[in-house]
Short mmCIF file of C-alpha atoms in Angstrom, two decimals:
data_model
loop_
_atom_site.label_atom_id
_atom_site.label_comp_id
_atom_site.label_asym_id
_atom_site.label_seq_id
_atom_site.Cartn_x
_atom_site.Cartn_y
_atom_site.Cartn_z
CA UNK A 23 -7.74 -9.78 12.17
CA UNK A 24 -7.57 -9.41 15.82
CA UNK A 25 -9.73 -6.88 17.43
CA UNK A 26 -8.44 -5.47 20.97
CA UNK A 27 -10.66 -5.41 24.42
CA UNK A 28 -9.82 -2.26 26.18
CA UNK A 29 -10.86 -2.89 29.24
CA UNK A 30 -8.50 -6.11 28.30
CA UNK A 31 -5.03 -5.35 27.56
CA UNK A 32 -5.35 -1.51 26.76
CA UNK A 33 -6.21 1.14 29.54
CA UNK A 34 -10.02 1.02 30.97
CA UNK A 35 -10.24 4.75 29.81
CA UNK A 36 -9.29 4.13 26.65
CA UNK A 37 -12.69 4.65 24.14
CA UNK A 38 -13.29 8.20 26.82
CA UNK A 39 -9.35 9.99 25.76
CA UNK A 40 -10.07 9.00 22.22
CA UNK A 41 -13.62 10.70 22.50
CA UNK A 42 -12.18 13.17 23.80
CA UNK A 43 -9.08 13.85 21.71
CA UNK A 44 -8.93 11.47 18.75
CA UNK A 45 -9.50 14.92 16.73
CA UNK A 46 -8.51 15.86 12.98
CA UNK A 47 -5.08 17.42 13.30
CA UNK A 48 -2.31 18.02 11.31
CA UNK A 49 0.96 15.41 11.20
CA UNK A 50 2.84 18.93 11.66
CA UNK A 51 5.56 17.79 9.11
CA UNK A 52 6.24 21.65 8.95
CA UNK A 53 4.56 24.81 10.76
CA UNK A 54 2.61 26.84 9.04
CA UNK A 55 1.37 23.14 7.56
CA UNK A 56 0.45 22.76 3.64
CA UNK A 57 -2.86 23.14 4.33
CA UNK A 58 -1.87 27.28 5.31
CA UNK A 59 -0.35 27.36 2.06
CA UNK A 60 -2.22 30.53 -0.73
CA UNK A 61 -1.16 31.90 -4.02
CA UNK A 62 -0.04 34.70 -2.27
CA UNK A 63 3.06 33.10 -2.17
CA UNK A 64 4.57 32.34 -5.38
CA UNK A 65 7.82 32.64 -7.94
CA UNK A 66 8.85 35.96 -6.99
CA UNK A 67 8.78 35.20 -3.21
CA UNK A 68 10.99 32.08 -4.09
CA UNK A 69 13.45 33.88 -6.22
CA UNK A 70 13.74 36.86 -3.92
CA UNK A 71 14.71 34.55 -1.08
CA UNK A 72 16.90 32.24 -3.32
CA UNK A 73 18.42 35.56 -3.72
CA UNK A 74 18.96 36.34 0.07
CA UNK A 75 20.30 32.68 1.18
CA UNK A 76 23.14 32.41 2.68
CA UNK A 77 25.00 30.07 0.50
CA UNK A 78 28.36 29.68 2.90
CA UNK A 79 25.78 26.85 4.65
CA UNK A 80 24.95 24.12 2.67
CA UNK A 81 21.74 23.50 1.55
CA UNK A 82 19.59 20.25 0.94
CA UNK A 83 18.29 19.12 -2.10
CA UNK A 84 14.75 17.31 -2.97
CA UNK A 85 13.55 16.29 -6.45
CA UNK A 86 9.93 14.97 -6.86
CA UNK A 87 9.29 11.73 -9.20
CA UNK A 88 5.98 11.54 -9.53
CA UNK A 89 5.42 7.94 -11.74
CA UNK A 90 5.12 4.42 -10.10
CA UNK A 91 3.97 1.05 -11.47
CA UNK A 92 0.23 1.05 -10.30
CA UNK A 93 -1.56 3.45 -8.05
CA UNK A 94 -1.68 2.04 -4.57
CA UNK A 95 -5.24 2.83 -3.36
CA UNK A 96 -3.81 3.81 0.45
CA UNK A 97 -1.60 6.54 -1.49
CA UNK A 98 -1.68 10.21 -0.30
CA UNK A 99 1.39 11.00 -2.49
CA UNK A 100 1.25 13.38 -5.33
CA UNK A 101 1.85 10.07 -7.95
CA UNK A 102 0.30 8.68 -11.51
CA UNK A 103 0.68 4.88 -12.78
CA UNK A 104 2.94 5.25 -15.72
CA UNK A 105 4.34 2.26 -17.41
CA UNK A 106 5.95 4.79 -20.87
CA UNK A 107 10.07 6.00 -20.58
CA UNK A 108 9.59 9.17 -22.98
CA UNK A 109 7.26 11.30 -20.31
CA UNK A 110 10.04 10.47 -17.44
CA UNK A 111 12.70 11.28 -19.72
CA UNK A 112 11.21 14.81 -20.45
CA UNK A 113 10.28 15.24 -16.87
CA UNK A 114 13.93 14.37 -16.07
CA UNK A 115 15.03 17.11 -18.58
CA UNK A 116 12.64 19.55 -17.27
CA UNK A 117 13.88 18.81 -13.48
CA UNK A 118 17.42 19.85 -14.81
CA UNK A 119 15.77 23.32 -16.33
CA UNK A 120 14.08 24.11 -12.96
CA UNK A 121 17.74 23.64 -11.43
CA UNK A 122 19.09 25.81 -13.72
CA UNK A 123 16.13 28.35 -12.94
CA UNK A 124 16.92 28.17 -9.00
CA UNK A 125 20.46 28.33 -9.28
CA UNK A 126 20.09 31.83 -11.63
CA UNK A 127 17.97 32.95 -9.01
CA UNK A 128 20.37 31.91 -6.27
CA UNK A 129 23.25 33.63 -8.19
CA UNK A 130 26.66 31.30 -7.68
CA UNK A 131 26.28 27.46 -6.86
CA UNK A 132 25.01 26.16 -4.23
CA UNK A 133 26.36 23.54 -2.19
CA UNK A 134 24.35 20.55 -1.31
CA UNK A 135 24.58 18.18 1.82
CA UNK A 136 21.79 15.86 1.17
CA UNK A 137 20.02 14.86 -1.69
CA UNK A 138 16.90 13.02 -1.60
CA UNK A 139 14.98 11.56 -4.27
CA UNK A 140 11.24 10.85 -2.95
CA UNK A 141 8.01 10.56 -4.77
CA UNK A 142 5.82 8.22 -6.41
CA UNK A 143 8.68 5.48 -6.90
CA UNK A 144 11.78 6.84 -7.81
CA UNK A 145 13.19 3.88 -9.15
CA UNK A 146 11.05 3.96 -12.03
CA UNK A 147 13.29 5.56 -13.84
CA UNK A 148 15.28 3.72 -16.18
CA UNK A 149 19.14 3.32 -14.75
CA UNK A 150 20.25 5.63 -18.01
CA UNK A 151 17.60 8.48 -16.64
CA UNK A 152 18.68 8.01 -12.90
CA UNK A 153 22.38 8.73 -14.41
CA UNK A 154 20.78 11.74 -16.54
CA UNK A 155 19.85 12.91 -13.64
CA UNK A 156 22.24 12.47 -10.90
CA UNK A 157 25.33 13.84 -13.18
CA UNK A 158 23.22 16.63 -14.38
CA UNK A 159 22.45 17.71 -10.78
CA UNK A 160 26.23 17.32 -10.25
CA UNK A 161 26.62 19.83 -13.20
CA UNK A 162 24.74 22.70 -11.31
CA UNK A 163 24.96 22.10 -7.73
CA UNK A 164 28.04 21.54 -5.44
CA UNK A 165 28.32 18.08 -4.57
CA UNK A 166 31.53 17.80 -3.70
CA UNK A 167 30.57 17.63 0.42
CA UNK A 168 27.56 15.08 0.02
CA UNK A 169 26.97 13.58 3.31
CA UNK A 170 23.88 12.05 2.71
CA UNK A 171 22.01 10.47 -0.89
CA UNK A 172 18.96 8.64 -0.05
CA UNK A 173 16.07 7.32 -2.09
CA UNK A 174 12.30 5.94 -1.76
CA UNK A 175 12.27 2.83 -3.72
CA UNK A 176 9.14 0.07 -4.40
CA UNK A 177 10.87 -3.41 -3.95
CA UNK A 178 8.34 -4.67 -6.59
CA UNK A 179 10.26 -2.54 -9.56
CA UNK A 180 13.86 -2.42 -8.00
CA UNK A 181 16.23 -4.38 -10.59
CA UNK A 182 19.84 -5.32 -10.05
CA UNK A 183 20.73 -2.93 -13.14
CA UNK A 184 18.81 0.09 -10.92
CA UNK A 185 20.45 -1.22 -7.46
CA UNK A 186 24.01 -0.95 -9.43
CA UNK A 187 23.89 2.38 -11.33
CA UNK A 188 22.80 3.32 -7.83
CA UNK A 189 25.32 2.87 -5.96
CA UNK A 190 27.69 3.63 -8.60
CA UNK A 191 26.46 7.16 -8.33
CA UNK A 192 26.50 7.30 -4.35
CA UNK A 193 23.14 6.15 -2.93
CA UNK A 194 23.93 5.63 0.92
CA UNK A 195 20.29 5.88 2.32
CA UNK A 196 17.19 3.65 0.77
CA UNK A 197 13.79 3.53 2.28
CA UNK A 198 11.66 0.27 1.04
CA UNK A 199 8.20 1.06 0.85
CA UNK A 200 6.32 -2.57 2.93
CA UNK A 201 3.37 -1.35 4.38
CA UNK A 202 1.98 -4.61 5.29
CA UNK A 203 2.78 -8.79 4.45
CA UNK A 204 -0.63 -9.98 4.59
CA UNK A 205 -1.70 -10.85 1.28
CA UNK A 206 -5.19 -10.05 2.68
CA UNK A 207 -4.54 -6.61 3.18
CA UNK A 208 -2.53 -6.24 0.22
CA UNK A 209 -4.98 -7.39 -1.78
CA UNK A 210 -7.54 -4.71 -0.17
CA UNK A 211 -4.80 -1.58 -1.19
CA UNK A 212 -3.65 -3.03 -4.41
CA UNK A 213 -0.79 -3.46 -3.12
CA UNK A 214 1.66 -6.92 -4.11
CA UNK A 215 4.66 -7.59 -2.46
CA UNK A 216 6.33 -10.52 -1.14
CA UNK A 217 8.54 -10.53 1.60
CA UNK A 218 11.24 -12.42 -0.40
CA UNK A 219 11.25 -9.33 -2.63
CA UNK A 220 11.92 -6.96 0.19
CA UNK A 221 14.61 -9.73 1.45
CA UNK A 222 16.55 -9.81 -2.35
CA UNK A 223 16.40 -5.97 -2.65
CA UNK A 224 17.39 -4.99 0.92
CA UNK A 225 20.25 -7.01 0.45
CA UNK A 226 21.38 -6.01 -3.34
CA UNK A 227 21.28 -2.44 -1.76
CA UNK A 228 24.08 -3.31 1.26
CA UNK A 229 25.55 -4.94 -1.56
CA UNK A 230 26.34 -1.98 -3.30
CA UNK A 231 27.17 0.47 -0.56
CA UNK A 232 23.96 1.32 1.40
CA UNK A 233 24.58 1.59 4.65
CA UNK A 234 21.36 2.76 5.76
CA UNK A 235 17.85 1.23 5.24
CA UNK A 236 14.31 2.36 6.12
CA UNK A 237 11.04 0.13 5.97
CA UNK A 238 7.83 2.30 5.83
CA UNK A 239 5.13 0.45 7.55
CA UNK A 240 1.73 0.72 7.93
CA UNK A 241 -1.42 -0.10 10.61
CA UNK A 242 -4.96 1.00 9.78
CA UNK A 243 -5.15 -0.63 6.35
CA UNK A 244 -8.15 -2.56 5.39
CA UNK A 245 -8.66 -6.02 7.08
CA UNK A 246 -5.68 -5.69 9.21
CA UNK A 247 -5.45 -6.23 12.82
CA UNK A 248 -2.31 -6.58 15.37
CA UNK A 249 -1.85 -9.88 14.41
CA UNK A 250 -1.21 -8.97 10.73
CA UNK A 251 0.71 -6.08 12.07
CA UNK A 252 3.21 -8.50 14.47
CA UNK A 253 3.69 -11.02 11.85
CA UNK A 254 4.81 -8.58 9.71
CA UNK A 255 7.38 -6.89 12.04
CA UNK A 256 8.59 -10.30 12.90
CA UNK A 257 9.62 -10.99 9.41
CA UNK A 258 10.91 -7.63 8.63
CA UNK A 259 13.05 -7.08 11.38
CA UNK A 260 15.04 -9.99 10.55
CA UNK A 261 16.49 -7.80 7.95
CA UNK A 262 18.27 -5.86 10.82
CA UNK A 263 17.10 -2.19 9.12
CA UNK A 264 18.51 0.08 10.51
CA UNK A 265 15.43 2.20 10.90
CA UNK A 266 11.64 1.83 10.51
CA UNK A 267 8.56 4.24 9.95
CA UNK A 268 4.76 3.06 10.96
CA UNK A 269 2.93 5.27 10.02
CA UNK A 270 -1.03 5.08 10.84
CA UNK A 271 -3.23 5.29 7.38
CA UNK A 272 -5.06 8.13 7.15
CA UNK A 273 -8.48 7.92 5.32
CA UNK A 274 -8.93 10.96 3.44
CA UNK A 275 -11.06 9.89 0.24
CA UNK A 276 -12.48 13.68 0.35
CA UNK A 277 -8.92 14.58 -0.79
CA UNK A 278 -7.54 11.46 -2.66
CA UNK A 279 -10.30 10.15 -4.61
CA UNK A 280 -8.65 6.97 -5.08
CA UNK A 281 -8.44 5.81 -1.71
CA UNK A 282 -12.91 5.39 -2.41
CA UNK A 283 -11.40 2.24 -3.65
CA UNK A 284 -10.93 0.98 -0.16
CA UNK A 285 -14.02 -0.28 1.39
CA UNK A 286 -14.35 1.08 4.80
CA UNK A 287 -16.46 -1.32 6.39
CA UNK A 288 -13.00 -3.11 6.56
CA UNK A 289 -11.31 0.03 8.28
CA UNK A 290 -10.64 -0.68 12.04
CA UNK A 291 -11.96 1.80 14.26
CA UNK A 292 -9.52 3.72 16.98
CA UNK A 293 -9.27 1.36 19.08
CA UNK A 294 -8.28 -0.97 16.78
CA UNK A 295 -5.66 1.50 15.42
CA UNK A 296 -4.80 2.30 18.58
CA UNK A 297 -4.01 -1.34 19.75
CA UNK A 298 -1.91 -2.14 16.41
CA UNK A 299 0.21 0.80 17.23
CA UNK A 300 1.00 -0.20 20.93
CA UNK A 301 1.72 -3.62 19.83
CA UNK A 302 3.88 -2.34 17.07
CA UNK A 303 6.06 0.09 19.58
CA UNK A 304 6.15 -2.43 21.98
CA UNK A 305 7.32 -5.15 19.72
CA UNK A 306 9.92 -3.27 18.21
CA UNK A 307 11.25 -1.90 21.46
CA UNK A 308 11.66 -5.56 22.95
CA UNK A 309 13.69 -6.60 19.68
CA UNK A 310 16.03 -3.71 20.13
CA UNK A 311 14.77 -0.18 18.44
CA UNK A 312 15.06 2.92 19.80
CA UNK A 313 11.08 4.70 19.40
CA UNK A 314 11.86 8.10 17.83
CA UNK A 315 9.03 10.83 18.12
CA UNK A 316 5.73 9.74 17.51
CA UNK A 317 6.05 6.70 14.74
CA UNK A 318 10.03 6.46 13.61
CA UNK A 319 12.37 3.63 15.18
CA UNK A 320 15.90 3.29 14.65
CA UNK A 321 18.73 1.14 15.92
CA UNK A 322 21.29 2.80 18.59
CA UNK A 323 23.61 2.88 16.19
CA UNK A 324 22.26 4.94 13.79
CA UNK A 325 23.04 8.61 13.50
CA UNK A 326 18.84 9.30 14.21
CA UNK A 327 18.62 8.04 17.55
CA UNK A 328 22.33 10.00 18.24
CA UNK A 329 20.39 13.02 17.18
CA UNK A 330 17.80 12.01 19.44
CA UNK A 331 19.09 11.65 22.36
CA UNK A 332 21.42 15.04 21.85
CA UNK A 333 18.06 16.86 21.55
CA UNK A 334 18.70 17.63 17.53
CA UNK A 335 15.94 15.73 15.88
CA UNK A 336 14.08 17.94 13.19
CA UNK A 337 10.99 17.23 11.78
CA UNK A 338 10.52 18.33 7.71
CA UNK A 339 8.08 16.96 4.61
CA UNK A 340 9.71 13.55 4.92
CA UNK A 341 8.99 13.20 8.81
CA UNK A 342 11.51 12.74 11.28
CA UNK A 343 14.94 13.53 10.09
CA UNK A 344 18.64 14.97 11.21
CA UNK A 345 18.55 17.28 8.57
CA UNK A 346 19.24 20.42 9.49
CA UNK A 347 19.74 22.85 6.41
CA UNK A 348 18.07 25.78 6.66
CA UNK A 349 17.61 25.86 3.08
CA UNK A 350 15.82 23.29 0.65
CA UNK A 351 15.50 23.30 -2.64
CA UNK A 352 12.59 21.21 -3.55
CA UNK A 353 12.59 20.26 -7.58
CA UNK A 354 9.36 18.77 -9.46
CA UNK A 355 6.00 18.58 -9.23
CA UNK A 356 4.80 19.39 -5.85
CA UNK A 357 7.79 19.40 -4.22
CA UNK A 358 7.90 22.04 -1.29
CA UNK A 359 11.07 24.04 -0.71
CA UNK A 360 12.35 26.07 2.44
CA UNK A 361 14.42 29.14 3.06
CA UNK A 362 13.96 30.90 6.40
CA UNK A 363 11.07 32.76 6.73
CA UNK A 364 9.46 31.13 3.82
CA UNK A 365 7.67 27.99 2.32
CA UNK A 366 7.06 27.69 -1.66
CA UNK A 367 5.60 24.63 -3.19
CA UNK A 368 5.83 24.03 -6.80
CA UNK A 369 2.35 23.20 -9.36
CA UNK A 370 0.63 19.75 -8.21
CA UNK A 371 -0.32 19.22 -11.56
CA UNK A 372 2.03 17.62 -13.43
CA UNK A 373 1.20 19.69 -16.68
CA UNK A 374 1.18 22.72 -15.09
CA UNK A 375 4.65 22.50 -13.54
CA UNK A 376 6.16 21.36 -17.07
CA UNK A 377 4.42 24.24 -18.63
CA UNK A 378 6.09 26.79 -16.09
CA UNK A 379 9.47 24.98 -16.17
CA UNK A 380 9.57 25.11 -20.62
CA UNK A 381 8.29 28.84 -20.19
CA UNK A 382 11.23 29.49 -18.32
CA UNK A 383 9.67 30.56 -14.83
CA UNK A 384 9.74 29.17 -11.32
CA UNK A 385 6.81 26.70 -11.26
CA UNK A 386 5.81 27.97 -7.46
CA UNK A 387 2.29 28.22 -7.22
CA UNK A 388 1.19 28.60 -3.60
CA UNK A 389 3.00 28.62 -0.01
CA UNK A 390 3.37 30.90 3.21
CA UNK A 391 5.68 33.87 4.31
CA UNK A 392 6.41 32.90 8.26
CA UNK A 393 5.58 35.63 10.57
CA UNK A 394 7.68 35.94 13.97
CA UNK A 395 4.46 34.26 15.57
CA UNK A 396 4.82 31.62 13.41
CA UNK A 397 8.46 30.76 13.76
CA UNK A 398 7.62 30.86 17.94
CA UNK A 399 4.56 28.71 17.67
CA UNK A 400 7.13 26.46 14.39
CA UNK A 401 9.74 25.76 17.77
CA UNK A 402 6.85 25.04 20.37
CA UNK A 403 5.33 22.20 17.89
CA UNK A 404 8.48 21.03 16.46
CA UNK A 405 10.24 20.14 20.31
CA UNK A 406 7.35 18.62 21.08
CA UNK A 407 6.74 16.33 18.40
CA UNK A 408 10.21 15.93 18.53
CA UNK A 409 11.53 15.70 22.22
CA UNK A 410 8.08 14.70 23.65
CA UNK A 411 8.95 17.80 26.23
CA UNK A 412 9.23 21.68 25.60
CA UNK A 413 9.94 24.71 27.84
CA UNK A 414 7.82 27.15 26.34
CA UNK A 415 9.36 30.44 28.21
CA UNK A 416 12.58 29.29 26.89
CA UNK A 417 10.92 29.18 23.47
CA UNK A 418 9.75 32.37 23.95
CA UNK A 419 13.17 34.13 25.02
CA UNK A 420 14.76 32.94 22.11
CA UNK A 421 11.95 34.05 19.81
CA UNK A 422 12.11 37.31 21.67
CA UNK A 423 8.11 36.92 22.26
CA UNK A 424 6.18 37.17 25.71
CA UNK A 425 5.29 33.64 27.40
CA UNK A 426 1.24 35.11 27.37
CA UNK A 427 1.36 34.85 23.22
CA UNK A 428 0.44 31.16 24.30
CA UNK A 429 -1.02 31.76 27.34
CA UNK A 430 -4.70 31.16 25.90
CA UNK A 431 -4.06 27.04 25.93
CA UNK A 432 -3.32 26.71 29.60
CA UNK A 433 -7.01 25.66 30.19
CA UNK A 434 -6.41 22.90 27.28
CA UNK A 435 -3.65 21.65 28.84
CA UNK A 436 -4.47 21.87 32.35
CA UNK A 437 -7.12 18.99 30.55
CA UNK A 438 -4.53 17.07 29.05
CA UNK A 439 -3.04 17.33 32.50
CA UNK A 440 -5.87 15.89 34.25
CA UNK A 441 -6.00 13.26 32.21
CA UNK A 442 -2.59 11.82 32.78
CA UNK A 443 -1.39 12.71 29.28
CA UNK A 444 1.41 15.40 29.84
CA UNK A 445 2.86 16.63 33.23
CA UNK A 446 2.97 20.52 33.84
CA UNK A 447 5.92 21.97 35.81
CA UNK A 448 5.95 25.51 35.14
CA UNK A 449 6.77 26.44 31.88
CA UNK A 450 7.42 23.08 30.40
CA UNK A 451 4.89 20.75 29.04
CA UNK A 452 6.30 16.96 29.24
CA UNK A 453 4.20 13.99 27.27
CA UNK A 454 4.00 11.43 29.54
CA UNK A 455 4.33 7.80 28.21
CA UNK A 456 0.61 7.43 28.52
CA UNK A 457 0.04 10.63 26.79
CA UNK A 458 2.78 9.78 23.31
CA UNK A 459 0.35 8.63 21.05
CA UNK A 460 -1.60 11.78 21.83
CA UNK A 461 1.02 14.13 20.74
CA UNK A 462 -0.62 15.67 17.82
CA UNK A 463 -3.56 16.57 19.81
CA UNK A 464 -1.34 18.02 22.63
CA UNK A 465 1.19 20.08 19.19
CA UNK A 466 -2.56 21.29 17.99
CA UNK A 467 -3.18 23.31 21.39
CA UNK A 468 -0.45 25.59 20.19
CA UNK A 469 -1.55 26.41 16.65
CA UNK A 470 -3.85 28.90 16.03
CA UNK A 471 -4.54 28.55 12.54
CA UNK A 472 -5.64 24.96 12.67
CA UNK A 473 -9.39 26.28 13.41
CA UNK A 474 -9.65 27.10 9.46
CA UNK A 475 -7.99 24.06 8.04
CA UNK A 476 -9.35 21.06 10.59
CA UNK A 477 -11.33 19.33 8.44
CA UNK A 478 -8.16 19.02 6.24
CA UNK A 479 -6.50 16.42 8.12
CA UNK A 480 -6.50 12.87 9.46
CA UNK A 481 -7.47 11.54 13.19
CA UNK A 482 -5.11 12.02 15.51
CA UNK A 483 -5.34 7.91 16.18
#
């Protein structure tokens, strides 16, 4: 594991800016984040605006599987090891009666441009149960105009049956969960995977009619350095995906229990982090990747980095994506749906969510009702994590607010200023290239209910 020298390759200043700002802050996958989500929101909020959609748009569509193989101890994913077909069967079943439930509630059928299937490990289900579940959800919803089916999937438990009944059914998008080669560090997050795996899979998948993959990387993980981190991009890129996601770990034992299976002494520090994810962009950049936001790369080619450089990246529960429904419909345990003005996320807890689902009722539990503020202060965070630049008057005018609702954080970012991390002209607040990795610290000055929920969330490095 190599350990970086800031005053040796990184800037001089380094260990002061992360002092300084290396803060817990959300990733702002959403505004209002999870962490603002109360029981005050629940089934009859969700119904009521399933209700009011406006169904000439298509919506997307998200279904939660919540099983894998073995618990990975990096994890922060609502998951459980589960090695047994009859409880995934049921839960299939059960997803199918919460569709039924949304689409009552919705009152005709909606029509659905993307479908995702995330979790845990999707492909854990059996082939039969992915078909169970695919044609039932072509039963109920409006398929007919599917742009997009895409799919989280462990290499480790992907089978040639799974990969074919696949794309038999339409899978166009897969991500490949890799985190990291070293058998070291795989080892320390009981996590297994050879790279000949990843190799076999990613091409059964092009095979079949995927003509999009995603490799979900990590840096931060136990007894990893930048050299562990460059050796693995060097082998993975010779797979030619067409996007990537590094993603830094975020230690949050205090929340997932199981990740006090890690042993920090082996955790690199910020610097360390901070140095793995320079080397990372950088490396990636040089071999031909496009950096989108703050930790997605994709090819030129591929329809993200067109939304990105048209200024119509969106940011949702899955990160960066070009999704732009204003409705989602968010099926299983702890999935989180959308509908303007609203959030709803379902039961965590497995049980509870198949004991609302068999009594017949929405299994919401908790979420947030947006106020205007919050859909102003939603744009502000979302540009910037997205575009790395936002005009906040113009923000304002279309939100109908006054530019002083925000005017409060000019002393924070006349700081951020002085610093060299974002450049002020007038309204609009640019993140300069120095100042990227410090975007979430920089999103953070803008939301004023992060106060209450701080010690919630991960370092901002």
């Amino acid at each position: 594991m190599t350990t970086p020298d800031p005053e040796g390759g990184l800037w001089p200043d380094l260990a002061d800016l992360i002092v300084r700002y290396d803060a817990n802050v959300p990733r702002y996958t959403s505004y209002p984040t999870a962490a603002q989500f109360t029981p005050a929101v629940g089934e009859t909020d969700w119904t009521r605006s399933l209700a009011a959609a406006d169904w000439s748009r298509p919506a997307s569509l998200y279904v939660h599987i919540p099983f894998c193989k073995r618990l990975c101890w990096y994890c922060g994913c609502n998951t459980r090891a589960m090695n047994r077909v009859d409880p995934m069967v049921s839960y299939v079943d059960l997803v199918l009666r919460e569709a039924d439930l949304a689409i009552a509630a919705a009152g005709e059928r909606p029509r659905i441009a993307a479908l995702h299937l995330g979790g845990g490990t999707p492909n854990m289900l059996p082939p039969e149960v992915l078909r169970t579940l695919i044609d039932g959800l072509s039963q109920r919803f409006d398929l007919s105009g599917l742009t997009e089916f895409a799919a989280e999937l462990d290499p480790e438990v992907l089978t040639p049956e799974w990969i074919d009944m696949a794309g038999s059914l339409g899978l166009t998008r897969a991500s490949l969960g890799v985190q990291d080669l070293s058998p070291v560090v795989q080892a320390a997050v009981n996590r297994p995977e050879r790279f000949e795996t990843i190799e076999a899979a990613a091409e059964a998948l092009r095979a079949v009619g995927v003509f999009s993959l995603n490799l979900d990387l990590m840096y931060g993980l136990p007894h990893q350095g930048v050299d562990e981190v460059l050796a693995t991009l060097d082998r993975v890129t010779t797979l030619r995906p067409e996007r990537l996601a590094l993603f830094g770990y975020a230690h949050v034992p205090w929340m997932k229990p199981h990740q006090k299976l890690i042993d920090e002494a082996a955790l690199g520090g910020p610097l360390a982090r901070f140095a793995m994810s320079r080397a990372a962009h950088d490396r990636l950049v040089d071999k031909g990747w496009r950096p989108i936001g703050l930790d997605h790369f994709a090819l030129p080619h591929d329809d993200m980095a067109a939304a990105d450089q048209a200024g119509r990246l969106r940011r949702n529960f899955q990160g960066y994506t070009t999704d732009t429904a204003e409705v989602l419909i968010g099926l299983g345990a702890s999935s989180i749906s959308r509908a303007p003005g609203l959030y709803a996320q379902n039961a965590t807890v497995e049980r509870d969510w198949r004991a609302a689902v068999a009594q017949g009722r929405l299994p919401v539990v908790r979420g947030v009702a947006l106020t205007p503020r919050d859909l102003f202060v939603a744009e502000l965070i979302e540009r910037l994590m997205c575009d790395f630049v936002v005009d906040v008057d113009a923000v304002a005018e279309r939100h109908g607010r006054a530019a002083g609702d925000v005017a409060v954080v000019r002393p924070a970012l006349d700081r951020f200023a002085a610093d060299g991390l974002i450049e002020l002209a007038g309204s609009s607040v640019r993140m300069t290239p120095r100042g990227a990795p410090f975007v979430r610290a920089v999103a953070a000055v803008f939301d004023p209910l992060l106060q209450a929920s701080e010690g919630r969330h991960a370092k901002v490095i």
